[in-house]
Amino acid sequence: MNKMIEIRDPIHGYIFANELEKEIIDTRVFQRLRRINQLGMAYLTYPGAEHKRFIHCIGAMHLAGEVAQHLLNLGEISKEDGQYIRLAALLHDLGHGPFSHTFEDVMVKYLNKTHEDMTVWLIEETEIKDIVEKYGYDAKELSQLSVGRKTSKLKQFLDEVIASPFDVDKMDFLIRDSHFTGVQYGLVDVKRLIYSMNIVEGHLAIEVPGALYALESFIMARYEMFKAVYYHRTVRSANMMMSKAMDLAADYIGLKNIKDPEDYIIMDDPYIIVKIREAKNEKDENLRLAYKMIEMLERRQLLKCAYEATIHTKDKYISSILSNENIRREVERELAEEAKISEGQVYIDLPTLPSIPYSPKQLDPMEVYVFEEVNDKKILMRMSEISNIASVLKGYVDVLRVYTFPQYRENVKKAAERIFGERPITTKISV
């Protein structure tokens, strides 16, 4: 695998891929990621946010390669381990559906699968499996590592390169999303983080105090990006509308009939829009509303936020709305009735991550592993033990919003205040 290809990336400069990686990149299943928006409908708020999952995955592979080379230099991994890490990073988002995370709720509802489940499926059931095994690698081990799961054969800390509070996925998307949205929060010293990594007591850890500033900067950047971009009220409005359109048209777009990878591979952003456009003259009420949502998105006529509350503590009522769709729908009906408008005109938005800016798999995600070298011995610690920033951000934060059509905004605002209580809007309305 000596032959290398060059990929010019606006974030990392030249990225090099070997023959195995090129073969995977050139497959139809991977090329599909060229047609999946990294940030869903965020381009309606940030016009530059047109970048795709395709280049993000290649960027993650590049950073994984840098981590692998660093760990190889330390004697912690083999060249084979390094190739597994690069491949896992390259394939980590293979299973994302149309408009990325926007599709996630719909997929879970109808298929009881996440994009990670689909990633494993596509690696093990498409030509990627044949390519990987042709070069002597285990497709099953790779599929598990690609979604950050520990495997039976590979070193146990390799999963933390792919899924941890400072993994290569987050490193790439923070810088890339910041660049393409034009905000300035994703300026992170990634090289400092990578070259400060080591393996301590079986965990990937960052050396302190030398790299503490870079790690704090990374965590703050993620927090600010979630507030300014990922949970921006207008971004969430557009993403929610697209998700609702796909939900309403689930049968029509073939979501309920996915039986093999080929059924899933055809589902990309253009497919969904074209398919729902075809429903223009359908008599079914749900399809008509799905078409209306797409038409509104194309004209940038978005649902408006009528109510917003930032929640800093665990709330059983809010948690039930977040986790139970039936309860959420019931509260939406109650809001519509209170506002004296038709059912289906009010939508509750509670982001599916348990807290800003955390990953849903992490029970205590601010507990980043760090280490300090004392008398030639590496002492493993948790970041919150030495960082005030980590301690402050460790608290629970979530955002509850209620959206509706512009003409109903005032009525829904009053209804939500009566039902949820009067809580101030915490951010300015954006155009």
Short mmCIF file of C-alpha atoms in Angstrom, two decimals:
data_model
loop_
_atom_site.label_atom_id
_atom_site.label_comp_id
_atom_site.label_asym_id
_atom_site.label_seq_id
_atom_site.Cartn_x
_atom_site.Cartn_y
_atom_site.Cartn_z
CA MET A 1 0.00 0.00 0.00
CA ASN A 2 2.76 2.42 -0.90
CA LYS A 3 0.85 4.36 -3.54
CA MET A 4 -0.72 7.48 -2.04
CA ILE A 5 -3.26 9.98 -3.34
CA GLU A 6 -3.54 13.64 -2.36
CA ILE A 7 -6.77 15.29 -1.27
CA ARG A 8 -6.77 19.06 -0.95
CA ASP A 9 -8.79 20.09 2.11
CA PRO A 10 -9.52 23.71 3.10
CA ILE A 11 -9.05 22.84 6.78
CA HIS A 12 -6.05 20.53 7.01
CA GLY A 13 -4.28 21.26 3.73
CA TYR A 14 -3.08 18.16 1.89
CA ILE A 15 -4.51 14.88 3.17
CA PHE A 16 -2.92 11.65 1.97
CA ALA A 17 -4.79 8.38 1.53
CA ASN A 18 -3.29 4.98 0.74
CA GLU A 19 -4.62 2.41 -1.75
CA LEU A 20 -6.95 0.74 0.76
CA GLU A 21 -8.41 4.06 1.89
CA LYS A 22 -8.79 5.23 -1.72
CA GLU A 23 -10.69 2.06 -2.63
CA ILE A 24 -13.11 2.66 0.23
CA ILE A 25 -13.50 6.36 -0.61
CA ASP A 26 -14.33 5.45 -4.21
CA THR A 27 -17.14 3.05 -3.28
CA ARG A 28 -20.71 4.07 -4.03
CA VAL A 29 -21.70 3.76 -0.38
CA PHE A 30 -18.99 6.21 0.73
CA GLN A 31 -19.45 8.59 -2.21
CA ARG A 32 -23.07 8.95 -1.05
CA LEU A 33 -21.71 11.13 1.78
CA ARG A 34 -21.01 13.84 -0.83
CA ARG A 35 -24.78 14.32 -0.88
CA ILE A 36 -25.33 14.50 2.89
CA ASN A 37 -25.10 17.97 4.43
CA GLN A 38 -22.89 17.99 7.51
CA LEU A 39 -25.14 20.49 9.31
CA GLY A 40 -28.50 19.60 7.83
CA MET A 41 -30.49 22.75 7.05
CA ALA A 42 -28.10 25.10 8.87
CA TYR A 43 -27.22 26.77 5.57
CA LEU A 44 -30.53 28.64 5.79
CA THR A 45 -29.03 30.49 8.77
CA TYR A 46 -25.33 30.27 7.88
CA PRO A 47 -25.13 30.37 4.07
CA GLY A 48 -21.59 28.98 4.01
CA ALA A 49 -22.60 25.79 5.82
CA GLU A 50 -22.85 23.72 2.65
CA HIS A 51 -20.05 21.27 3.52
CA LYS A 52 -20.72 17.55 3.45
CA ARG A 53 -20.18 14.47 5.61
CA PHE A 54 -17.79 13.24 2.90
CA ILE A 55 -14.97 15.69 3.59
CA HIS A 56 -15.58 15.64 7.36
CA CYS A 57 -14.94 11.87 7.37
CA ILE A 58 -11.76 12.32 5.36
CA GLY A 59 -10.68 15.08 7.76
CA ALA A 60 -11.34 12.79 10.75
CA MET A 61 -9.22 10.10 9.07
CA HIS A 62 -6.39 12.60 8.69
CA LEU A 63 -6.48 13.54 12.39
CA ALA A 64 -6.75 9.87 13.36
CA GLY A 65 -3.62 9.28 11.33
CA GLU A 66 -1.80 12.00 13.28
CA VAL A 67 -2.91 10.46 16.59
CA ALA A 68 -1.86 7.03 15.35
CA GLN A 69 1.59 8.26 14.31
CA HIS A 70 2.06 9.93 17.70
CA LEU A 71 1.07 6.76 19.58
CA LEU A 72 3.23 4.69 17.26
CA ASN A 73 6.21 6.92 18.09
CA LEU A 74 5.48 6.35 21.78
CA GLY A 75 5.49 2.60 21.22
CA GLU A 76 1.86 2.23 22.32
CA ILE A 77 0.42 0.84 19.07
CA SER A 78 1.47 -1.08 15.97
CA LYS A 79 1.18 0.02 12.33
CA GLU A 80 -1.80 -2.31 12.00
CA ASP A 81 -3.51 -0.56 14.96
CA GLY A 82 -2.81 2.74 13.23
CA GLN A 83 -4.50 1.59 10.03
CA TYR A 84 -7.54 0.41 11.99
CA ILE A 85 -7.79 3.84 13.63
CA ARG A 86 -7.60 5.63 10.27
CA LEU A 87 -10.22 3.36 8.70
CA ALA A 88 -12.55 3.66 11.70
CA ALA A 89 -12.39 7.45 11.56
CA LEU A 90 -12.94 7.42 7.79
CA LEU A 91 -16.08 5.29 8.19
CA HIS A 92 -17.44 6.63 11.48
CA ASP A 93 -20.32 8.56 9.85
CA LEU A 94 -21.04 6.16 7.00
CA GLY A 95 -24.53 5.43 8.32
CA HIS A 96 -25.80 9.02 8.54
CA GLY A 97 -29.14 9.55 6.84
CA PRO A 98 -30.35 12.52 4.78
CA PHE A 99 -29.52 15.88 6.35
CA SER A 100 -27.37 14.12 8.98
CA HIS A 101 -28.72 14.36 12.55
CA THR A 102 -32.01 15.75 11.25
CA PHE A 103 -32.87 12.23 10.10
CA GLU A 104 -31.94 10.56 13.38
CA ASP A 105 -35.28 10.86 15.21
CA VAL A 106 -37.20 9.59 12.18
CA MET A 107 -34.84 6.63 11.76
CA VAL A 108 -35.13 5.68 15.41
CA LYS A 109 -38.92 5.98 15.26
CA TYR A 110 -39.45 3.79 12.19
CA LEU A 111 -36.41 1.52 12.09
CA ASN A 112 -35.38 1.50 15.76
CA LYS A 113 -31.85 2.16 14.49
CA THR A 114 -29.35 4.97 15.00
CA HIS A 115 -26.84 6.17 12.41
CA GLU A 116 -24.24 4.17 14.33
CA ASP A 117 -26.26 0.99 13.85
CA MET A 118 -26.48 1.79 10.15
CA THR A 119 -22.72 2.40 10.01
CA VAL A 120 -22.02 -1.08 11.38
CA TRP A 121 -24.55 -2.55 8.93
CA LEU A 122 -23.09 -0.81 5.88
CA ILE A 123 -19.51 -1.80 6.72
CA GLU A 124 -20.45 -5.44 7.23
CA GLU A 125 -22.97 -5.81 4.39
CA THR A 126 -21.55 -3.86 1.43
CA GLU A 127 -18.46 -3.94 -0.77
CA ILE A 128 -16.54 -2.23 2.02
CA LYS A 129 -16.36 -5.56 3.82
CA ASP A 130 -14.79 -7.20 0.75
CA ILE A 131 -12.24 -4.40 0.32
CA VAL A 132 -11.23 -4.39 3.99
CA GLU A 133 -10.83 -8.16 4.13
CA LYS A 134 -8.90 -8.22 0.82
CA TYR A 135 -6.23 -6.16 2.58
CA GLY A 136 -6.21 -8.49 5.60
CA TYR A 137 -8.32 -6.49 8.08
CA ASP A 138 -11.32 -7.72 10.07
CA ALA A 139 -14.51 -5.99 8.93
CA LYS A 140 -16.42 -6.82 12.09
CA GLU A 141 -13.70 -5.45 14.35
CA LEU A 142 -13.54 -2.35 12.17
CA SER A 143 -17.31 -1.83 12.21
CA GLN A 144 -17.36 -1.86 16.00
CA LEU A 145 -14.35 0.45 16.32
CA SER A 146 -15.86 2.88 13.80
CA VAL A 147 -18.70 3.66 16.22
CA GLY A 148 -16.42 3.86 19.25
CA ARG A 149 -17.11 0.43 20.68
CA LYS A 150 -14.42 -1.71 22.27
CA THR A 151 -13.50 -4.75 20.22
CA SER A 152 -12.34 -8.20 21.21
CA LYS A 153 -9.05 -8.19 19.28
CA LEU A 154 -7.81 -4.60 19.20
CA LYS A 155 -6.21 -2.64 22.00
CA GLN A 156 -8.88 -1.42 24.38
CA PHE A 157 -8.05 2.30 24.29
CA LEU A 158 -8.36 2.60 20.50
CA ASP A 159 -12.11 3.26 20.80
CA GLU A 160 -11.31 6.47 22.71
CA VAL A 161 -9.61 7.90 19.61
CA ILE A 162 -12.98 7.57 17.83
CA ALA A 163 -15.41 8.29 20.67
CA SER A 164 -14.34 10.32 23.71
CA PRO A 165 -14.67 13.91 24.92
CA PHE A 166 -11.72 14.90 22.70
CA ASP A 167 -11.96 12.39 19.82
CA VAL A 168 -10.92 13.05 16.22
CA ASP A 169 -14.56 13.41 15.13
CA LYS A 170 -15.11 16.38 17.45
CA MET A 171 -11.72 17.87 16.64
CA ASP A 172 -12.54 17.93 12.95
CA PHE A 173 -16.17 19.04 13.09
CA LEU A 174 -15.48 21.90 15.50
CA ILE A 175 -12.85 23.41 13.23
CA ARG A 176 -14.69 22.58 10.00
CA ASP A 177 -18.14 23.75 11.13
CA SER A 178 -16.67 26.94 12.54
CA HIS A 179 -14.89 27.63 9.25
CA PHE A 180 -17.91 27.09 7.01
CA THR A 181 -20.44 28.85 9.22
CA GLY A 182 -18.05 31.79 9.60
CA VAL A 183 -18.18 31.92 13.40
CA GLN A 184 -14.95 32.18 15.36
CA TYR A 185 -15.50 29.66 18.16
CA GLY A 186 -13.79 26.62 16.64
CA LEU A 187 -10.23 27.91 16.85
CA VAL A 188 -8.69 24.96 18.67
CA ASP A 189 -5.03 23.97 18.96
CA VAL A 190 -5.62 20.42 17.77
CA LYS A 191 -1.94 19.66 17.21
CA ARG A 192 -1.20 20.54 20.85
CA LEU A 193 -3.91 18.14 22.02
CA ILE A 194 -2.68 15.32 19.79
CA TYR A 195 0.98 15.66 20.73
CA SER A 196 0.04 15.78 24.44
CA MET A 197 -1.79 12.43 24.33
CA ASN A 198 -0.53 9.32 26.05
CA ILE A 199 -1.86 6.04 27.36
CA VAL A 200 -2.21 5.97 31.15
CA GLU A 201 -3.83 3.06 33.00
CA GLY A 202 -5.40 1.91 29.76
CA HIS A 203 -6.95 5.27 28.87
CA LEU A 204 -6.18 7.94 26.32
CA ALA A 205 -5.28 11.00 28.38
CA ILE A 206 -4.00 14.56 27.86
CA GLU A 207 -0.88 15.76 29.68
CA VAL A 208 -1.32 18.69 32.07
CA PRO A 209 -0.56 21.35 32.93
CA GLY A 210 1.20 21.79 29.57
CA ALA A 211 -1.87 21.17 27.39
CA LEU A 212 -4.53 22.28 29.86
CA TYR A 213 -5.11 25.58 28.05
CA ALA A 214 -5.67 23.74 24.75
CA LEU A 215 -8.08 21.29 26.36
CA GLU A 216 -10.06 24.05 28.09
CA SER A 217 -10.16 25.96 24.81
CA PHE A 218 -11.47 22.84 23.06
CA ILE A 219 -14.25 22.33 25.60
CA MET A 220 -15.25 25.99 25.52
CA ALA A 221 -15.24 25.95 21.71
CA ARG A 222 -17.65 23.03 21.69
CA TYR A 223 -19.89 24.73 24.23
CA GLU A 224 -19.98 27.96 22.20
CA MET A 225 -20.55 26.13 18.91
CA PHE A 226 -23.54 24.32 20.37
CA LYS A 227 -25.03 27.59 21.52
CA ALA A 228 -24.21 29.64 18.43
CA VAL A 229 -24.68 27.04 15.69
CA TYR A 230 -25.99 23.58 16.57
CA TYR A 231 -28.75 24.78 18.95
CA HIS A 232 -29.30 28.16 17.26
CA ARG A 233 -33.05 28.70 17.27
CA THR A 234 -33.31 29.33 13.52
CA VAL A 235 -31.08 26.34 12.70
CA ARG A 236 -33.24 24.17 14.93
CA SER A 237 -36.39 25.50 13.28
CA ALA A 238 -35.22 24.53 9.80
CA ASN A 239 -33.92 21.13 10.93
CA MET A 240 -37.12 20.40 12.81
CA MET A 241 -39.20 21.27 9.74
CA MET A 242 -37.18 18.91 7.55
CA SER A 243 -37.40 16.17 10.18
CA LYS A 244 -41.16 16.69 10.43
CA ALA A 245 -41.51 16.52 6.64
CA MET A 246 -39.63 13.21 6.55
CA ASP A 247 -41.73 11.89 9.43
CA LEU A 248 -45.00 12.80 7.71
CA ALA A 249 -43.83 11.24 4.45
CA ALA A 250 -42.01 8.24 5.95
CA ASP A 251 -44.00 5.66 3.99
CA TYR A 252 -43.92 7.68 0.78
CA ILE A 253 -40.12 8.10 0.77
CA GLY A 254 -39.62 4.39 1.48
CA LEU A 255 -38.31 4.69 5.00
CA LYS A 256 -40.53 1.89 6.27
CA ASN A 257 -39.35 -0.50 3.55
CA ILE A 258 -35.59 -0.50 4.09
CA LYS A 259 -34.57 -4.14 3.92
CA ASP A 260 -31.05 -4.09 2.49
CA PRO A 261 -28.22 -1.56 2.12
CA GLU A 262 -29.29 -0.64 -1.40
CA ASP A 263 -32.61 0.67 -0.04
CA TYR A 264 -30.70 2.94 2.33
CA ILE A 265 -27.89 4.05 0.03
CA ILE A 266 -30.31 5.83 -2.32
CA MET A 267 -31.46 8.04 0.55
CA ASP A 268 -29.55 11.29 0.40
CA ASP A 269 -30.53 14.97 0.65
CA PRO A 270 -31.62 15.47 -3.00
CA TYR A 271 -33.62 12.22 -3.00
CA ILE A 272 -35.70 13.33 -0.01
CA ILE A 273 -36.48 16.77 -1.44
CA VAL A 274 -37.37 15.46 -4.91
CA LYS A 275 -39.47 12.63 -3.47
CA ILE A 276 -41.52 14.88 -1.19
CA ARG A 277 -41.96 17.41 -4.02
CA GLU A 278 -43.67 14.61 -5.94
CA ALA A 279 -46.33 14.54 -3.23
CA LYS A 280 -47.63 17.98 -4.25
CA ASN A 281 -50.94 16.70 -5.56
CA GLU A 282 -51.43 13.81 -3.15
CA LYS A 283 -54.69 13.82 -1.21
CA ASP A 284 -53.23 12.41 2.00
CA GLU A 285 -53.22 15.13 4.67
CA ASN A 286 -49.80 14.16 6.05
CA LEU A 287 -48.22 14.25 2.59
CA ARG A 288 -49.74 17.65 1.90
CA LEU A 289 -48.24 19.00 5.13
CA ALA A 290 -44.87 17.39 4.30
CA TYR A 291 -44.93 19.13 0.91
CA LYS A 292 -45.87 22.40 2.58
CA MET A 293 -42.87 22.08 4.92
CA ILE A 294 -40.50 21.55 1.98
CA GLU A 295 -42.04 24.45 0.08
CA MET A 296 -41.62 26.72 3.12
CA LEU A 297 -37.99 25.65 3.52
CA GLU A 298 -37.29 26.42 -0.13
CA ARG A 299 -38.67 29.92 0.40
CA ARG A 300 -36.96 30.20 3.80
CA GLN A 301 -40.30 30.67 5.49
CA LEU A 302 -39.48 29.05 8.80
CA LEU A 303 -41.47 28.21 11.88
CA LYS A 304 -41.02 30.82 14.60
CA CYS A 305 -39.91 30.27 18.17
CA ALA A 306 -42.78 31.36 20.43
CA TYR A 307 -41.25 30.25 23.71
CA GLU A 308 -37.82 29.31 25.00
CA ALA A 309 -36.54 28.22 28.39
CA THR A 310 -33.02 27.25 29.41
CA ILE A 311 -33.06 24.49 32.01
CA HIS A 312 -30.07 24.10 34.32
CA THR A 313 -31.31 21.26 36.50
CA LYS A 314 -32.86 17.88 35.87
CA ASP A 315 -36.62 18.28 35.60
CA LYS A 316 -38.80 15.13 35.55
CA TYR A 317 -41.51 16.80 33.49
CA ILE A 318 -39.06 18.15 30.92
CA SER A 319 -37.21 14.82 30.84
CA SER A 320 -40.45 12.99 30.09
CA ILE A 321 -41.15 15.34 27.17
CA LEU A 322 -37.63 14.79 25.91
CA SER A 323 -37.65 11.00 26.11
CA ASN A 324 -41.26 10.10 25.32
CA GLU A 325 -42.70 11.07 21.95
CA ASN A 326 -46.28 10.29 23.04
CA ILE A 327 -46.00 12.72 25.95
CA ARG A 328 -44.43 15.33 23.67
CA ARG A 329 -47.32 14.99 21.21
CA GLU A 330 -49.83 15.25 24.06
CA VAL A 331 -48.23 18.48 25.32
CA GLU A 332 -48.28 19.84 21.76
CA ARG A 333 -52.01 19.11 21.58
CA GLU A 334 -52.51 20.84 24.92
CA LEU A 335 -50.59 23.88 23.68
CA ALA A 336 -52.66 24.00 20.47
CA GLU A 337 -55.90 23.75 22.43
CA GLU A 338 -54.79 26.47 24.84
CA ALA A 339 -53.78 28.71 21.90
CA LYS A 340 -57.10 27.95 20.15
CA ILE A 341 -55.48 26.70 16.96
CA SER A 342 -55.61 23.39 15.11
CA GLU A 343 -53.66 20.37 16.26
CA GLY A 344 -50.44 20.02 14.29
CA GLN A 345 -49.64 23.74 14.31
CA VAL A 346 -47.40 23.59 17.39
CA TYR A 347 -44.07 21.78 17.77
CA ILE A 348 -41.92 21.21 20.84
CA ASP A 349 -38.18 21.11 20.30
CA LEU A 350 -35.91 19.56 22.87
CA PRO A 351 -32.48 18.66 21.45
CA THR A 352 -31.76 14.95 21.68
CA LEU A 353 -28.37 15.37 23.32
CA PRO A 354 -28.82 15.19 27.09
CA SER A 355 -26.95 18.41 27.73
CA ILE A 356 -24.90 21.07 26.01
CA PRO A 357 -22.23 20.34 24.87
CA TYR A 358 -22.14 16.67 25.62
CA SER A 359 -22.32 13.34 23.84
CA PRO A 360 -25.38 11.18 24.60
CA LYS A 361 -23.20 8.17 25.45
CA GLN A 362 -21.27 9.90 28.17
CA LEU A 363 -22.71 9.71 31.66
CA ASP A 364 -20.29 12.30 32.97
CA PRO A 365 -18.77 13.80 29.85
CA MET A 366 -16.77 16.59 31.43
CA GLU A 367 -14.65 13.96 33.13
CA VAL A 368 -11.90 14.09 30.54
CA TYR A 369 -8.91 11.94 31.42
CA VAL A 370 -5.73 13.94 31.99
CA PHE A 371 -2.40 13.02 33.50
CA GLU A 372 0.55 14.67 35.16
CA GLU A 373 4.04 13.23 35.22
CA VAL A 374 5.49 13.24 38.74
CA ASN A 375 8.88 11.66 39.45
CA ASP A 376 8.75 9.80 36.11
CA LYS A 377 5.34 8.37 36.99
CA LYS A 378 2.17 9.24 35.10
CA ILE A 379 -0.68 10.12 37.48
CA LEU A 380 -4.15 9.74 35.94
CA MET A 381 -6.74 12.37 36.96
CA ARG A 382 -10.05 13.79 35.86
CA MET A 383 -10.11 17.24 34.33
CA SER A 384 -12.73 18.56 36.75
CA GLU A 385 -10.23 18.00 39.58
CA ILE A 386 -7.86 20.62 38.19
CA SER A 387 -9.97 22.87 35.92
CA ASN A 388 -12.52 25.42 37.08
CA ILE A 389 -13.91 25.60 33.55
CA ALA A 390 -14.65 21.86 33.53
CA SER A 391 -16.31 22.12 36.95
CA VAL A 392 -18.55 25.01 35.83
CA LEU A 393 -19.60 23.29 32.59
CA LYS A 394 -20.28 20.03 34.39
CA GLY A 395 -23.77 21.23 35.31
CA TYR A 396 -26.83 20.15 33.37
CA VAL A 397 -28.05 22.51 30.64
CA ASP A 398 -30.86 21.99 28.15
CA VAL A 399 -33.07 24.18 25.99
CA LEU A 400 -36.84 23.82 25.58
CA ARG A 401 -38.42 25.65 22.64
CA VAL A 402 -41.92 25.80 21.22
CA TYR A 403 -42.31 26.58 17.51
CA THR A 404 -45.34 27.48 15.44
CA PHE A 405 -46.36 29.19 12.22
CA PRO A 406 -45.75 32.97 12.23
CA GLN A 407 -49.43 33.95 12.44
CA TYR A 408 -49.94 31.91 15.63
CA ARG A 409 -46.80 33.01 17.40
CA GLU A 410 -48.33 35.36 19.99
CA ASN A 411 -51.14 32.98 20.92
CA VAL A 412 -48.73 30.07 21.31
CA LYS A 413 -46.36 32.21 23.37
CA LYS A 414 -49.12 32.97 25.86
CA ALA A 415 -50.25 29.35 25.92
CA ALA A 416 -46.71 28.10 26.57
CA GLU A 417 -46.19 30.61 29.36
CA ARG A 418 -49.37 29.38 31.04
CA ILE A 419 -48.39 25.73 30.68
CA PHE A 420 -44.63 25.87 31.31
CA GLY A 421 -44.47 29.04 33.40
CA GLU A 422 -43.11 32.44 32.48
CA ARG A 423 -39.44 32.09 31.63
CA PRO A 424 -37.53 34.75 29.70
CA ILE A 425 -36.38 34.26 26.12
CA THR A 426 -32.63 33.89 26.55
CA THR A 427 -31.34 34.75 23.09
CA LYS A 428 -32.22 37.33 20.49
CA ILE A 429 -34.40 36.36 17.56
CA SER A 430 -32.24 35.87 14.48
CA VAL A 431 -33.23 36.54 10.90
#
